[in-house]
Amino acid sequence: MKSDIILAGVGGQGILSIATILGAAALGDNLYLKQAEVHGMSQRGGDVMSCLRISSTPIASDLIPQGKADIIVSLEPMEALRYLPFLSQEGWIVTSTVPFVNITNYPDQEALMADLTARPNVVSFDMDAVAKEVATVRSSNMVLLGAAAPFIGIPVEKIEDGIRKVFARKGEKLVEQNLAAFRAGLERAKANI
């Protein structure tokens, strides 16, 4: 088993929470894990990116070479496109369609979505709307994680255990909300594949 994952988004969207959950899930499944993060201006709505490498054999580097990522997981469509050079030819993009317009020269949204949907392996939908339906908009990142789960290679039960472990200290209600959001994203992705 090997999964090289680019997690991308904007500061405050919960991208690093996804990385923490996947790390806990990988360790719970006795897998090797390496992670590198870039989150310089994230507190001000800047770019957040994490390379997450998971494998059943030892991993030499925490950085993913260009053209080798198995999946780009993003809560922001422009951020998904930013990391396309890292995606392998067979790789998948899982992204929300909701833009986070925080710069004056944000690309045309129609052109952005056309570029994304022209790709062969894309799962994209409004993660915020799904999160609102089953929990709260703050759990959009868990909807995203659920949508990406079929492409990661870790059993769903292990990812759910990771969610429980990471959010347990915040109370059972929050754990259940995040699990509901995760499961809704998973079902939506399965329906779109």
Tab-separated table of C-alpha atoms in Angstrom:
chain	number	residue	atom	x	y	z
A	1	MET	CA	0.000	0.000	0.000
A	2	LYS	CA	1.244	3.472	-0.890
A	3	SER	CA	-0.624	6.770	-0.976
A	4	ASP	CA	0.976	10.139	-1.677
A	5	ILE	CA	-1.517	12.876	-0.818
A	6	ILE	CA	-1.408	16.648	-1.323
A	7	LEU	CA	-3.762	18.402	1.108
A	8	ALA	CA	-4.458	21.980	0.038
A	9	GLY	CA	-6.612	24.867	1.099
A	10	VAL	CA	-6.715	28.211	2.832
A	11	GLY	CA	-5.886	28.945	6.452
A	12	GLY	CA	-8.758	28.145	8.792
A	13	GLN	CA	-10.435	25.535	6.577
A	14	GLY	CA	-9.213	22.548	8.601
A	15	ILE	CA	-6.712	21.072	6.160
A	16	LEU	CA	-4.203	20.333	8.910
A	17	SER	CA	-6.961	18.617	10.923
A	18	ILE	CA	-7.415	16.258	7.971
A	19	ALA	CA	-3.671	15.560	8.013
A	20	THR	CA	-3.798	14.815	11.748
A	21	ILE	CA	-6.752	12.439	11.318
A	22	LEU	CA	-5.120	10.602	8.421
A	23	GLY	CA	-1.925	10.342	10.447
A	24	ALA	CA	-3.812	8.769	13.349
A	25	ALA	CA	-5.623	6.430	10.926
A	26	ALA	CA	-2.355	5.359	9.285
A	27	LEU	CA	-0.713	4.655	12.625
A	28	GLY	CA	-3.833	2.766	13.723
A	29	ASP	CA	-3.450	0.615	10.605
A	30	ASN	CA	0.287	-0.004	11.344
A	31	LEU	CA	1.400	1.986	8.307
A	32	TYR	CA	4.433	4.208	7.853
A	33	LEU	CA	3.802	7.940	7.645
A	34	LYS	CA	5.744	11.063	6.682
A	35	GLN	CA	4.296	14.558	6.584
A	36	ALA	CA	5.487	18.023	5.604
A	37	GLU	CA	3.434	21.218	5.997
A	38	VAL	CA	3.528	24.726	4.581
A	39	HIS	CA	1.327	27.208	6.413
A	40	GLY	CA	3.174	30.516	6.581
A	41	MET	CA	0.362	33.066	6.216
A	42	SER	CA	-2.431	30.614	6.965
A	43	GLN	CA	-3.833	32.652	9.843
A	44	ARG	CA	-4.566	35.443	7.392
A	45	GLY	CA	-6.352	33.272	4.814
A	46	GLY	CA	-3.185	32.274	2.987
A	47	ASP	CA	-2.256	29.030	1.284
A	48	VAL	CA	-2.003	25.880	3.414
A	49	MET	CA	-0.457	22.727	1.976
A	50	SER	CA	0.578	19.413	3.444
A	51	CYS	CA	2.381	16.506	1.801
A	52	LEU	CA	1.209	13.290	3.418
A	53	ARG	CA	2.926	10.045	2.468
A	54	ILE	CA	1.480	6.776	3.750
A	55	SER	CA	2.903	3.342	2.978
A	56	SER	CA	3.147	-0.241	4.156
A	57	THR	CA	6.929	-0.006	3.609
A	58	PRO	CA	9.413	2.573	4.987
A	59	ILE	CA	9.316	6.037	3.399
A	60	ALA	CA	12.557	7.899	2.687
A	61	SER	CA	11.274	11.460	2.235
A	62	ASP	CA	8.347	13.511	3.437
A	63	LEU	CA	8.123	15.494	0.188
A	64	ILE	CA	6.154	14.291	-2.824
A	65	PRO	CA	7.973	14.712	-6.147
A	66	GLN	CA	6.223	16.444	-9.039
A	67	GLY	CA	4.067	14.057	-11.031
A	68	LYS	CA	3.863	11.465	-8.229
A	69	ALA	CA	0.885	12.444	-6.032
A	70	ASP	CA	-1.932	9.920	-6.028
A	71	ILE	CA	-4.515	12.476	-4.942
A	72	ILE	CA	-4.979	16.208	-4.409
A	73	VAL	CA	-7.481	16.892	-1.633
A	74	SER	CA	-8.602	20.520	-1.475
A	75	LEU	CA	-11.320	22.628	0.111
A	76	GLU	CA	-10.693	25.383	-2.422
A	77	PRO	CA	-10.772	24.862	-6.218
A	78	MET	CA	-7.962	27.290	-7.087
A	79	GLU	CA	-5.724	25.588	-4.520
A	80	ALA	CA	-6.490	22.217	-6.146
A	81	LEU	CA	-5.293	23.568	-9.489
A	82	ARG	CA	-2.213	25.175	-7.919
A	83	TYR	CA	-0.810	21.728	-7.103
A	84	LEU	CA	-1.603	19.998	-10.432
A	85	PRO	CA	2.112	19.660	-11.319
A	86	PHE	CA	2.383	17.215	-8.405
A	87	LEU	CA	-0.457	14.955	-9.577
A	88	SER	CA	0.347	11.691	-11.358
A	89	GLN	CA	-1.364	10.978	-14.677
A	90	GLU	CA	-3.682	8.479	-12.962
A	91	GLY	CA	-4.158	10.653	-9.879
A	92	TRP	CA	-7.438	11.987	-8.517
A	93	ILE	CA	-8.553	15.471	-7.542
A	94	VAL	CA	-11.130	15.747	-4.753
A	95	THR	CA	-12.189	19.343	-4.183
A	96	SER	CA	-14.967	21.597	-3.056
A	97	THR	CA	-16.511	23.800	-5.723
A	98	VAL	CA	-16.868	26.697	-3.281
A	99	PRO	CA	-14.195	29.342	-3.882
A	100	PHE	CA	-12.570	31.252	-1.053
A	101	VAL	CA	-12.106	34.594	-2.792
A	102	ASN	CA	-9.509	36.323	-0.672
A	103	ILE	CA	-7.446	38.066	-3.360
A	104	THR	CA	-8.385	40.789	-5.848
A	105	ASN	CA	-7.082	38.865	-8.860
A	106	TYR	CA	-8.894	35.610	-8.086
A	107	PRO	CA	-9.359	33.713	-11.386
A	108	ASP	CA	-12.682	33.715	-13.213
A	109	GLN	CA	-14.782	31.118	-11.375
A	110	GLU	CA	-16.396	29.668	-14.505
A	111	ALA	CA	-13.008	29.188	-16.162
A	112	LEU	CA	-11.621	27.697	-12.964
A	113	MET	CA	-14.422	25.133	-12.707
A	114	ALA	CA	-14.194	24.339	-16.429
A	115	ASP	CA	-10.490	23.613	-16.013
A	116	LEU	CA	-11.192	21.323	-13.051
A	117	THR	CA	-14.077	19.422	-14.620
A	118	ALA	CA	-12.085	18.859	-17.831
A	119	ARG	CA	-9.717	16.619	-15.866
A	120	PRO	CA	-10.299	12.851	-16.099
A	121	ASN	CA	-10.366	11.915	-12.384
A	122	VAL	CA	-12.236	14.559	-10.421
A	123	VAL	CA	-14.748	14.448	-7.592
A	124	SER	CA	-16.053	17.969	-6.986
A	125	PHE	CA	-19.137	19.294	-5.271
A	126	ASP	CA	-20.232	21.934	-2.771
A	127	MET	CA	-18.757	20.529	0.457
A	128	ASP	CA	-20.218	23.415	2.491
A	129	ALA	CA	-23.790	22.590	1.434
A	130	VAL	CA	-23.368	18.911	2.340
A	131	ALA	CA	-21.836	19.854	5.696
A	132	LYS	CA	-24.783	22.181	6.454
A	133	GLU	CA	-27.251	19.396	5.638
A	134	VAL	CA	-25.791	16.872	8.095
A	135	ALA	CA	-23.894	18.871	10.707
A	136	THR	CA	-22.478	22.380	10.475
A	137	VAL	CA	-20.558	24.293	7.796
A	138	ARG	CA	-17.488	24.036	10.056
A	139	SER	CA	-17.371	20.318	9.243
A	140	SER	CA	-16.816	20.886	5.492
A	141	ASN	CA	-13.317	19.493	5.932
A	142	MET	CA	-14.804	16.215	7.185
A	143	VAL	CA	-17.076	16.065	4.128
A	144	LEU	CA	-13.929	16.543	2.037
A	145	LEU	CA	-12.130	13.783	3.942
A	146	GLY	CA	-15.083	11.451	3.350
A	147	ALA	CA	-15.096	12.257	-0.361
A	148	ALA	CA	-11.373	11.505	-0.557
A	149	ALA	CA	-11.541	8.294	1.518
A	150	PRO	CA	-12.151	5.905	-1.439
A	151	PHE	CA	-8.839	6.999	-2.991
A	152	ILE	CA	-6.590	6.988	0.089
A	153	GLY	CA	-6.140	3.254	0.716
A	154	ILE	CA	-6.853	3.248	4.456
A	155	PRO	CA	-9.936	1.360	5.666
A	156	VAL	CA	-12.865	3.683	6.388
A	157	GLU	CA	-13.113	2.283	9.941
A	158	LYS	CA	-9.530	3.399	10.646
A	159	ILE	CA	-10.262	6.911	9.370
A	160	GLU	CA	-13.371	7.045	11.573
A	161	ASP	CA	-11.207	5.924	14.521
A	162	GLY	CA	-8.843	8.797	13.663
A	163	ILE	CA	-11.766	11.253	13.743
A	164	ARG	CA	-12.828	9.920	17.149
A	165	LYS	CA	-9.281	10.169	18.495
A	166	VAL	CA	-8.653	13.710	17.246
A	167	PHE	CA	-12.008	15.179	18.351
A	168	ALA	CA	-12.645	13.127	21.517
A	169	ARG	CA	-11.432	15.888	23.845
A	170	LYS	CA	-14.032	18.264	22.362
A	171	GLY	CA	-16.989	16.081	23.299
A	172	GLU	CA	-19.161	13.329	21.862
A	173	LYS	CA	-21.518	15.739	20.063
A	174	LEU	CA	-18.659	17.147	17.982
A	175	VAL	CA	-17.322	13.645	17.290
A	176	GLU	CA	-20.744	12.560	15.998
A	177	GLN	CA	-21.126	15.698	13.861
A	178	ASN	CA	-17.749	15.102	12.251
A	179	LEU	CA	-18.502	11.414	11.669
A	180	ALA	CA	-21.835	12.347	10.048
A	181	ALA	CA	-20.083	14.844	7.774
A	182	PHE	CA	-17.387	12.295	6.892
A	183	ARG	CA	-19.996	9.653	6.019
A	184	ALA	CA	-22.010	12.124	3.914
A	185	GLY	CA	-18.891	13.005	1.904
A	186	LEU	CA	-18.066	9.335	1.459
A	187	GLU	CA	-21.556	8.559	0.144
A	188	ARG	CA	-21.496	11.574	-2.183
A	189	ALA	CA	-18.121	10.515	-3.628
A	190	LYS	CA	-19.282	6.930	-4.158
A	191	ALA	CA	-22.313	8.247	-6.043
A	192	ASN	CA	-20.082	10.441	-8.258
A	193	ILE	CA	-17.441	7.854	-9.154
